[in-house]
C-alpha positions as YAML, in Angstrom:
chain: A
units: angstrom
residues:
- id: 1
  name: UNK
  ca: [44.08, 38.71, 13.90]
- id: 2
  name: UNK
  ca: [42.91, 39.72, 10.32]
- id: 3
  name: UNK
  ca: [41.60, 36.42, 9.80]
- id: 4
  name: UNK
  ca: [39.59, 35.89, 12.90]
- id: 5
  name: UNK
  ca: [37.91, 39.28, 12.29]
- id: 6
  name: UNK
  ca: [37.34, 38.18, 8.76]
- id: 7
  name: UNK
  ca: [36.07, 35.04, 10.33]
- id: 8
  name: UNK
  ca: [33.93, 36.60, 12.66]
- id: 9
  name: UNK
  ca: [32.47, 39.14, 10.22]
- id: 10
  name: UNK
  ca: [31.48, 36.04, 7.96]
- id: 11
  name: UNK
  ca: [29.80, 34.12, 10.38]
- id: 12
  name: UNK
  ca: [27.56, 37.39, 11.24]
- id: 13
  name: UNK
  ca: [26.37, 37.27, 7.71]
- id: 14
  name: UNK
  ca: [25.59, 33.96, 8.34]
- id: 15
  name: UNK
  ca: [23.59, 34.63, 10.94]
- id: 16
  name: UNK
  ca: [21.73, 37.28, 9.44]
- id: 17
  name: UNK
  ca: [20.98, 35.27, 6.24]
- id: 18
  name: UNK
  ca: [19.47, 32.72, 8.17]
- id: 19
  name: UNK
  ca: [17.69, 34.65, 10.59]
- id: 20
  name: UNK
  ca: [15.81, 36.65, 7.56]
- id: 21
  name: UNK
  ca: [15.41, 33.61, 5.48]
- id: 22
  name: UNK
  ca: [13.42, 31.92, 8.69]
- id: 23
  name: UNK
  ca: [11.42, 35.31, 9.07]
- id: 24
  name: UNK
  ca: [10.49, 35.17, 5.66]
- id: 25
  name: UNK
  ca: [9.44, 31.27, 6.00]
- id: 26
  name: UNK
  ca: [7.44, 31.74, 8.71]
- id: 27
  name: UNK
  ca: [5.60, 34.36, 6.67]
- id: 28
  name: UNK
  ca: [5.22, 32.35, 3.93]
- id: 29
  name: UNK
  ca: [4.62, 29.34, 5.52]
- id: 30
  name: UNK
  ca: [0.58, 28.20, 5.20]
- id: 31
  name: UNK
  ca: [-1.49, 26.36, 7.63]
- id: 32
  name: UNK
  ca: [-1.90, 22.88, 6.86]
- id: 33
  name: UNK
  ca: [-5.26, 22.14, 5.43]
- id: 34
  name: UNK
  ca: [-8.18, 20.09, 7.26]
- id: 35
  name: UNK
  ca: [-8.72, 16.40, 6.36]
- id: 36
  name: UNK
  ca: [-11.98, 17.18, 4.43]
- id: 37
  name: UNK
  ca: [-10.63, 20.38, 2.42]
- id: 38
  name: UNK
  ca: [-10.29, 20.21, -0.98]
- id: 39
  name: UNK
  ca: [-6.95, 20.35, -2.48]
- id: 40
  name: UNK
  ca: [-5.64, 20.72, -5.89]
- id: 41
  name: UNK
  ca: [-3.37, 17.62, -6.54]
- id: 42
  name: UNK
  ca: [-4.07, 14.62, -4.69]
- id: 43
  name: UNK
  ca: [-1.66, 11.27, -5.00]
- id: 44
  name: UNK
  ca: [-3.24, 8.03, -6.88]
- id: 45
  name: UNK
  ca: [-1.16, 6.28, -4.30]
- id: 46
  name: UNK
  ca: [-0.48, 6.65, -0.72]
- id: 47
  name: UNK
  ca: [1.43, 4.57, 1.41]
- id: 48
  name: UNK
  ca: [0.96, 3.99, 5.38]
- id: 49
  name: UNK
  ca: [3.62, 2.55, 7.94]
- id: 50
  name: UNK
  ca: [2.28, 1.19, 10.93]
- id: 51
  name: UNK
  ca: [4.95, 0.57, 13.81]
- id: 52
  name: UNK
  ca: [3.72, -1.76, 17.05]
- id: 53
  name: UNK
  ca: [5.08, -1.38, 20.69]
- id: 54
  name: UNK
  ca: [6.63, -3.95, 22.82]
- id: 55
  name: UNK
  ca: [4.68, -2.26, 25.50]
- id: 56
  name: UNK
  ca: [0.84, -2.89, 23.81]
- id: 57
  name: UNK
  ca: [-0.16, -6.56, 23.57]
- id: 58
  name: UNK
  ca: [-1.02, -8.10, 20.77]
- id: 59
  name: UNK
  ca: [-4.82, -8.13, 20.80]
- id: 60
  name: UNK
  ca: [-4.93, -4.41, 21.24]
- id: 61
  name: UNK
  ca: [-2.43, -3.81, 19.05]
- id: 62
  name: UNK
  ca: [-4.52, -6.10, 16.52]
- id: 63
  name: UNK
  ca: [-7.38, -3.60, 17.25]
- id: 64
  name: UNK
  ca: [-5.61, -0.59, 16.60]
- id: 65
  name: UNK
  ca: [-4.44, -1.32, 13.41]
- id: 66
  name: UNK
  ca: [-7.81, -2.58, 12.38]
- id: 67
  name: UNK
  ca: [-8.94, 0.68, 13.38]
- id: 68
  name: UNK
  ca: [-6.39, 3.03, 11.65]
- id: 69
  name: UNK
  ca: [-6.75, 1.41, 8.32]
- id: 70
  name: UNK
  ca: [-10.15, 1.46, 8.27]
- id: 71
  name: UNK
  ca: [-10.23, 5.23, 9.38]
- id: 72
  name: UNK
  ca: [-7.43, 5.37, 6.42]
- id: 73
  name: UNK
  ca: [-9.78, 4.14, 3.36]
- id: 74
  name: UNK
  ca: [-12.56, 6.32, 4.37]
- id: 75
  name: UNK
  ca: [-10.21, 9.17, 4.38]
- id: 76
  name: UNK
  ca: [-9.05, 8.22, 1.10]
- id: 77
  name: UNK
  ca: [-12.63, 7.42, -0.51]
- id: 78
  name: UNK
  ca: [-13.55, 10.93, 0.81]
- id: 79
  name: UNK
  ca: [-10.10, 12.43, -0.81]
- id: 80
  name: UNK
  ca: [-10.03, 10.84, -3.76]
- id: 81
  name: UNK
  ca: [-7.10, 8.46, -3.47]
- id: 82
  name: UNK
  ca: [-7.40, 5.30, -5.66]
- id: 83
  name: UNK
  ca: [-4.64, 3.12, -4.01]
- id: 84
  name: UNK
  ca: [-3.51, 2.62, -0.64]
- id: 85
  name: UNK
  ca: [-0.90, 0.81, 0.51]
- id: 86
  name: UNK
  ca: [-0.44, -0.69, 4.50]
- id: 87
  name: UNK
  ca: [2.71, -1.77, 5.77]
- id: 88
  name: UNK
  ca: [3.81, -3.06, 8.88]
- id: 89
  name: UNK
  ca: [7.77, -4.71, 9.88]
- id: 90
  name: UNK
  ca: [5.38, -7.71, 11.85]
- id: 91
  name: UNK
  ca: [2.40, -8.35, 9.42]
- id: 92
  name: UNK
  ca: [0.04, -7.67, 11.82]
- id: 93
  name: UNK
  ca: [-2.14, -5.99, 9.20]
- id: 94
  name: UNK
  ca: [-1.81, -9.28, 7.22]
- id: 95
  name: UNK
  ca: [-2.64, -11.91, 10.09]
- id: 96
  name: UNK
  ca: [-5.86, -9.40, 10.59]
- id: 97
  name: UNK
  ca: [-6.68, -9.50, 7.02]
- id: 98
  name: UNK
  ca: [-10.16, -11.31, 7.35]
- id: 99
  name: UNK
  ca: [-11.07, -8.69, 10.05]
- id: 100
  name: UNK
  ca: [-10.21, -6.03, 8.01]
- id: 101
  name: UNK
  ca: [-12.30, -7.61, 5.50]
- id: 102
  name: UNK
  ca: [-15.32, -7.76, 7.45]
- id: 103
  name: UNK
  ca: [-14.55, -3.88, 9.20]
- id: 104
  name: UNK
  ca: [-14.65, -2.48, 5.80]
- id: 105
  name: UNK
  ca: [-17.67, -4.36, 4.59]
- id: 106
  name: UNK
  ca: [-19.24, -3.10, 7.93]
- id: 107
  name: UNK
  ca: [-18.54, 0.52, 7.33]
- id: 108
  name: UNK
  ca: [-19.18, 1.25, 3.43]
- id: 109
  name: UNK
  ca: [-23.11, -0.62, 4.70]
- id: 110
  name: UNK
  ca: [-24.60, 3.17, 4.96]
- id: 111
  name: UNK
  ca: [-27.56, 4.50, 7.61]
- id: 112
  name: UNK
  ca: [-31.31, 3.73, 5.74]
- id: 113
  name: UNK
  ca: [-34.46, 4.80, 6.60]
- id: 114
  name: UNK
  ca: [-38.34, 2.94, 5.38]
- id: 115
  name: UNK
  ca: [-39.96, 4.24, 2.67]
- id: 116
  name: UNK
  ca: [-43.62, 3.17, 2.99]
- id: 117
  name: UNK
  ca: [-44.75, 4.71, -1.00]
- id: 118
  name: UNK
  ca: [-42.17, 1.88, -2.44]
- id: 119
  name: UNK
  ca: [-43.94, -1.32, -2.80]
- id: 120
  name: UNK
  ca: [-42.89, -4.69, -1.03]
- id: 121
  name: UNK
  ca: [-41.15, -7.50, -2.87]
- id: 122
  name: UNK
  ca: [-41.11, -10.86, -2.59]
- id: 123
  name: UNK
  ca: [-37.99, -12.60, -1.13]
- id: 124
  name: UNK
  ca: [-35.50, -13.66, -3.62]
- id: 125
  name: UNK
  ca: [-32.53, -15.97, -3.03]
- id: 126
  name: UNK
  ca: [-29.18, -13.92, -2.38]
- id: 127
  name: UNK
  ca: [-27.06, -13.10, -5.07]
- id: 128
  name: UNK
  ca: [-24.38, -15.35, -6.14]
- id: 129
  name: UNK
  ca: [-20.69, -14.81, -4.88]
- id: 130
  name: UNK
  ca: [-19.00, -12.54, -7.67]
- id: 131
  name: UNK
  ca: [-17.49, -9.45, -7.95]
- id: 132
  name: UNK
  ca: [-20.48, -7.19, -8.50]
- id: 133
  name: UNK
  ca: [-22.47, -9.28, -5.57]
- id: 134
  name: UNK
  ca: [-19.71, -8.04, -2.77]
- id: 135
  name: UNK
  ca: [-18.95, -4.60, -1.67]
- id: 136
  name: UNK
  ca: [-15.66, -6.00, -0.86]
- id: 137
  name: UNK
  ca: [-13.76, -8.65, -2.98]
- id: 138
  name: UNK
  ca: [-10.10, -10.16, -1.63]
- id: 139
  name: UNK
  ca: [-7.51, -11.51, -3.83]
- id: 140
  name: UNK
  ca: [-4.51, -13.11, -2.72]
- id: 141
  name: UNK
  ca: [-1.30, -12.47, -4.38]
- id: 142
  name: UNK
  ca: [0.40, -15.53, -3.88]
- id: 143
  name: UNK
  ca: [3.43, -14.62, -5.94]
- id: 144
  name: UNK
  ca: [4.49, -11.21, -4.24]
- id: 145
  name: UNK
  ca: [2.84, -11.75, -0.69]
- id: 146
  name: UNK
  ca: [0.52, -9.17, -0.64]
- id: 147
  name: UNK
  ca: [-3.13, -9.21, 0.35]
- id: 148
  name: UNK
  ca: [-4.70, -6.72, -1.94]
- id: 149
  name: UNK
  ca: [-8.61, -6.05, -1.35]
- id: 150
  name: UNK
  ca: [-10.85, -3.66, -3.60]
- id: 151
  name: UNK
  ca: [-13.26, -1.88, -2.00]
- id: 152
  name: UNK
  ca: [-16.39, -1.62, -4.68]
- id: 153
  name: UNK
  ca: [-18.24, 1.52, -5.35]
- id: 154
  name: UNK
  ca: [-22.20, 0.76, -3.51]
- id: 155
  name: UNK
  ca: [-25.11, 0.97, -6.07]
- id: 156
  name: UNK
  ca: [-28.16, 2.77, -4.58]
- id: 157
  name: UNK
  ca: [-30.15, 0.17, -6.69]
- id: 158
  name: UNK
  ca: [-28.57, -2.23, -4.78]
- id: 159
  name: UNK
  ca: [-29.11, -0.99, -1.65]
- id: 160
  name: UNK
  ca: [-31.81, -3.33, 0.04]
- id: 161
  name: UNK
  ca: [-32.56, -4.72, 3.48]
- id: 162
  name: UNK
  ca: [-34.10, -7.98, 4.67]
- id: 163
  name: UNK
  ca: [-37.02, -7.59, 6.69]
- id: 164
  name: UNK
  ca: [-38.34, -10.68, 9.24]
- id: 165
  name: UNK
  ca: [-41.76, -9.13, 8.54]
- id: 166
  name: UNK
  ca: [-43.90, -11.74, 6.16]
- id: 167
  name: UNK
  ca: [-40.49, -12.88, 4.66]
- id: 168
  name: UNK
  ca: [-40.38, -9.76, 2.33]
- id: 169
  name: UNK
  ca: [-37.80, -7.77, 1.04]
- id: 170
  name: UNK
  ca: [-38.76, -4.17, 1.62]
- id: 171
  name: UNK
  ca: [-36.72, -1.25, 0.00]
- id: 172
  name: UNK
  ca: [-34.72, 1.28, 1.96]
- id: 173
  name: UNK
  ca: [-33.87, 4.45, 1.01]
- id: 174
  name: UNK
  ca: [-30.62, 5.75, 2.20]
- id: 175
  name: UNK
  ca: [-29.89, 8.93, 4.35]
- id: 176
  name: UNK
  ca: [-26.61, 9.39, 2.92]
- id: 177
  name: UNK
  ca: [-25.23, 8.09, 0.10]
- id: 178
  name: UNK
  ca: [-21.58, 9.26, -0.70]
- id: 179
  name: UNK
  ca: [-20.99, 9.97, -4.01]
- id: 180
  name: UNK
  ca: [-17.53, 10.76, -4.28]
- id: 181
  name: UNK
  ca: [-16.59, 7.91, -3.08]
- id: 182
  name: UNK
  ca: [-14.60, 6.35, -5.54]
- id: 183
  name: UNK
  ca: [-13.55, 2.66, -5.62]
- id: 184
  name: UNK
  ca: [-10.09, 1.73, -3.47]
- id: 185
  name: UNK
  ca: [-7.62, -0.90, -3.73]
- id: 186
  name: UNK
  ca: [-6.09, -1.44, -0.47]
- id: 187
  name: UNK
  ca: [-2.42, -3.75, 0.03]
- id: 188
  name: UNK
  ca: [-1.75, -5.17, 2.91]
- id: 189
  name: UNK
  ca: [2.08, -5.66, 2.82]
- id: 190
  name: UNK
  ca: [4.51, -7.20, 5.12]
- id: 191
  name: UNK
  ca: [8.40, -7.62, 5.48]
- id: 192
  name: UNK
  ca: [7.81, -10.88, 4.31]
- id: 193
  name: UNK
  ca: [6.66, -10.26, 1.09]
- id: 194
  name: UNK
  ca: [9.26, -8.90, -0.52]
- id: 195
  name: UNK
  ca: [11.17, -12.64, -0.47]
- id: 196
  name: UNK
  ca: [9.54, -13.54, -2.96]
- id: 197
  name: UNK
  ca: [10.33, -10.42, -4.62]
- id: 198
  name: UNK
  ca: [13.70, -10.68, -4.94]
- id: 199
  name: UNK
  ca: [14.18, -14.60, -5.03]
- id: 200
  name: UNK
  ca: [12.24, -13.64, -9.09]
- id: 201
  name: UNK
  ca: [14.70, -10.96, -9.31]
- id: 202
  name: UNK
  ca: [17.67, -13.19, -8.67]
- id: 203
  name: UNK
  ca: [16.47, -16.11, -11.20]
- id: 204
  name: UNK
  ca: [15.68, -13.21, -13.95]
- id: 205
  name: UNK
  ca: [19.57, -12.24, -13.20]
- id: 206
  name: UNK
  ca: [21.17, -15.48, -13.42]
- id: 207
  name: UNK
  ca: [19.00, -15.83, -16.50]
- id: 208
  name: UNK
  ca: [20.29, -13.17, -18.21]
- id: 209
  name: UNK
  ca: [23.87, -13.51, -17.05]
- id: 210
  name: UNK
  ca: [23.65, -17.40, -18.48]
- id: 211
  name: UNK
  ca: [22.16, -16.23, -21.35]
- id: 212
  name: UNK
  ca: [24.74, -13.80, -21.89]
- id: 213
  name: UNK
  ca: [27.81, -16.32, -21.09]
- id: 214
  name: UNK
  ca: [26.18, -18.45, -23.46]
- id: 215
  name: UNK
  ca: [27.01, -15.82, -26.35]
- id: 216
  name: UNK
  ca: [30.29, -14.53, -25.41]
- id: 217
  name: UNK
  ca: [33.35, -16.34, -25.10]
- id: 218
  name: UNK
  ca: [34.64, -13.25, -22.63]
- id: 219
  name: UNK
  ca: [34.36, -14.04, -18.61]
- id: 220
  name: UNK
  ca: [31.70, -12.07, -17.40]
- id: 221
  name: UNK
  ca: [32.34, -10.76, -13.40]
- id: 222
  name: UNK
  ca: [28.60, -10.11, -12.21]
- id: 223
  name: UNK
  ca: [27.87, -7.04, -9.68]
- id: 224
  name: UNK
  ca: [24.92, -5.80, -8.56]
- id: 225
  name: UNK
  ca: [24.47, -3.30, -6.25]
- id: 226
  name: UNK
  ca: [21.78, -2.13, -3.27]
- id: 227
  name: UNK
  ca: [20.72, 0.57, -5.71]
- id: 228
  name: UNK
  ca: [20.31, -1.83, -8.69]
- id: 229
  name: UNK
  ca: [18.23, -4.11, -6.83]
- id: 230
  name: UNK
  ca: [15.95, -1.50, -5.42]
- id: 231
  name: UNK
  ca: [15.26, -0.36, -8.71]
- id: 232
  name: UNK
  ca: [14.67, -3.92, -10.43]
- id: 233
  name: UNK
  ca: [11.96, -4.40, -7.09]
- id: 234
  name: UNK
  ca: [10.29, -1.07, -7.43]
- id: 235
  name: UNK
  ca: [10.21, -2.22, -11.22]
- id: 236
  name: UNK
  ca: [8.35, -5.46, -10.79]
- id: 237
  name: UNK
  ca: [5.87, -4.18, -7.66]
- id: 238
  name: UNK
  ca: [5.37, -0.77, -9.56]
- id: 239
  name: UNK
  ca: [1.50, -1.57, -10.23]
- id: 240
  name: UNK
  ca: [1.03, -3.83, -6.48]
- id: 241
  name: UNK
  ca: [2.65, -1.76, -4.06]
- id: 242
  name: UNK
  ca: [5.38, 0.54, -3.16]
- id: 243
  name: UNK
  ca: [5.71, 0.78, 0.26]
- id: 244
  name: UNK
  ca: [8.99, -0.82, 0.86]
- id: 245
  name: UNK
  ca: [11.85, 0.90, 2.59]
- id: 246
  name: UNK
  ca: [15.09, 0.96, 1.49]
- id: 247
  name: UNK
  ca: [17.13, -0.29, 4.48]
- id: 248
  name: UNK
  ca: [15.36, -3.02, 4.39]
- id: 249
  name: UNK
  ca: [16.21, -3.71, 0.66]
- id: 250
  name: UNK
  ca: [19.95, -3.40, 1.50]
- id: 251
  name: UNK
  ca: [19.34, -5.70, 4.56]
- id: 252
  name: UNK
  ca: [17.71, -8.13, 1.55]
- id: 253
  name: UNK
  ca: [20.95, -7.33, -0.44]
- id: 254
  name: UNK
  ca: [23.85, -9.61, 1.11]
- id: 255
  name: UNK
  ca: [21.68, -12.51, 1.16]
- id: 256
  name: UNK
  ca: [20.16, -12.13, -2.64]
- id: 257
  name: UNK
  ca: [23.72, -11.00, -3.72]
- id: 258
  name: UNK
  ca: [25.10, -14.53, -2.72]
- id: 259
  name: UNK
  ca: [22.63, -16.56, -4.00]
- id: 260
  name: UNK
  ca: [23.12, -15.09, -7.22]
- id: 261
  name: UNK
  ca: [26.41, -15.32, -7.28]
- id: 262
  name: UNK
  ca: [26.19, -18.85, -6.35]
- id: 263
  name: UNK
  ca: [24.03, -19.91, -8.93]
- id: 264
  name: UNK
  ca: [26.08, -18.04, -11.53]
- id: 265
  name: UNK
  ca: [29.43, -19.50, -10.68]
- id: 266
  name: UNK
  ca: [27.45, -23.36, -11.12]
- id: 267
  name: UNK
  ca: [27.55, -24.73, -14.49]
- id: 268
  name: UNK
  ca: [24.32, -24.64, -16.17]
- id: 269
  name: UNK
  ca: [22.71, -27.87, -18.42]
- id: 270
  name: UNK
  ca: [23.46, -26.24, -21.68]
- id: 271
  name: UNK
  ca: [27.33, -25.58, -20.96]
- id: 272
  name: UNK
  ca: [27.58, -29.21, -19.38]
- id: 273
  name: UNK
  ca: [26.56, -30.68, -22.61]
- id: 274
  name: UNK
  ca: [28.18, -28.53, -24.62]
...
C-alpha cells in the first residue's frame, strides 16, 4: 500500500514537471523565421533529400525535381549558402542533370530593359567555351559519381543581348541585378555513387592491412565496423558531398566487409615470392 502511494505520488511530480516544462517551451518557443529574413549563422553546406512516389510518373516526377532544386539554389544564392547538396535513392536528379543545367542557366539570365544613351556595337563572335564565358560550368566526377555544377557569379559588364536589328549588339541595362548572390556549387548525388566510394575505401584497407602483415610476423584478424566505414566515407567525400545516410552505409557494409576480407585472406605478389 505504502509503495503504490509512493508510486502514485511520484508519478504526479512527473506530471507536473512536464506539464510546466511544456508551458515554459511554448513560451519560449520563437516563430520560425521567413525564407528571406536574415539570420545570424547560416550553414556553408546544406543538404536536400528528394523522395519520388510510385503513384507520380516519371516525367512529372522528372519535372518536379527540376523544379525544387532550382527553387533550392535561388534560395541559397539569396541566403548565402555556398554548397548544396541533392540527393535522391533513384538518381532522378542525376538522369535530369542536363536539364538542370539548362533551368539554372535560364533563371540566373536576369529581366533587362534598352538603354538608348549607350552606343551600339558592332557584332563580335561569341566568346569561347571556358569557365568565365558560362554562367554555369558542369564537371563530372567520374571517380565518386557525383555531378557537381558551379553556378558563376553574373558580371553586369557582361550582361549583353543580341539584337536582329542591323546585326548589332546593343547594351542592356538590367532591372535587377542581385548582388548578394554569391557563387554555388550544387551535387547531384545518387545511391549509386557511393560504390565507388567504398570499393577505394576497401583497396586503401587491404593496402594497409598487407602493408602491415608485411612488417609483422604476428597474424593480424581484420574488423571493421559500420561506424568505421562511415567515418573513412565521410572522410574521403568531406569536400564533394555529405549527403549520405547512414542505413544505407550499413546496407553497403556486408558487401564491402567481404570483399575485404576476401582480398586480405589471398596471398599478395610480395609474400608469394618471398
Amino acid at each position: 500500500m505504502l509503495a503504490s502511494l509512493c508510486l502514485r505520488v511520484l508519478h504526479l511530480f512527473y506530471f507536473l514537471a512536464v506539464l510546466l516544462s511544456n508551458i515554459w517551451q511554448s513560451f519560449e518557443r520563437r516563430k520560425p523565421k521567413h525564407l528571406a529574413a536574415e539570420r545570424t549563422k547560416v550553414p556553408s553546406h546544406l543538404a536536400l533529400s528528394l523522395v519520388t512516389s510510385e503513384d507520380i510518373d516519371a516525367e512529372t516526377t522528372e519535372n518536379s525535381f527540376v523544379e525544387c532544386i532550382a527553387r533550392a539554389v535561388t534560395w541559397c544564392q539569396a541566403v548565402g549558402i555556398s554548397q548544396l547538396s541533392v540527393y535522391d535513392c533513384e538518381g532522378v536528379a542525376f538522369r535530369c542533370s542536363q536539364v538542370i543545367r539548362m533551368r539554372l542557366i535560364a533563371d540566373r539570365s536576369p529581366c533587362e530593359q534598352d538603354s538608348d544613351s549607350e552606343p551600339e556595337y558592332p557584332l563580335t563572335p561569341p566568346l569561347s567555351d571556358t569557365s568565365e564565358s558560362r554562367p554555369l560550368s558542369p564537371d563530372y566526377d567520374i571517380h565518386l559519381g557525383v555531378i557537381t555544377m558551379r553556378v558563376a557569379d553574373l558580371q553586369a559588364s557582361k550582361l549583353t543581348k543580341r539584337t536582329r536589328r542591323r546585326n548589332v549588339l546593343k547594351r542592356r541595362i538590367p532591372k535587377y541585378l542581385a548582388p548578394d548572390a554569391i557563387p554555388l556549387t550544387l551535387h547531384l548525388v545518387s545511391r549509386e555513387s557511393s560504390k565507388p566510394a567504398i570499393a577505394s575505401v576497401a583497396r586503401s584497407y587491404v593496402q594497409s592491412v598487407n602493408h602491415m602483415a608485411r612488417n609483422t610476423k604476428v597474424g593480424l584478424e581484420f574488423e571493421l565496423s559500420p561506424e568505421e566505414l562511415a567515418s573513412a566515407l565521410e572522410g574521403i567525400l568531406t569536400d564533394v558531398v555529405q549527403a549520405y545516410i547512414y542505413d544505407e552505409l550499413t546496407a553497403f557494409h556486408r558487401s564491402a566487409w567481404a570483399t575485404i576480407a576476401g582480398l586480405h585472406d589471398r596471398p599478395s605478389y610480395h609474400s608469394a615470392t618471398e
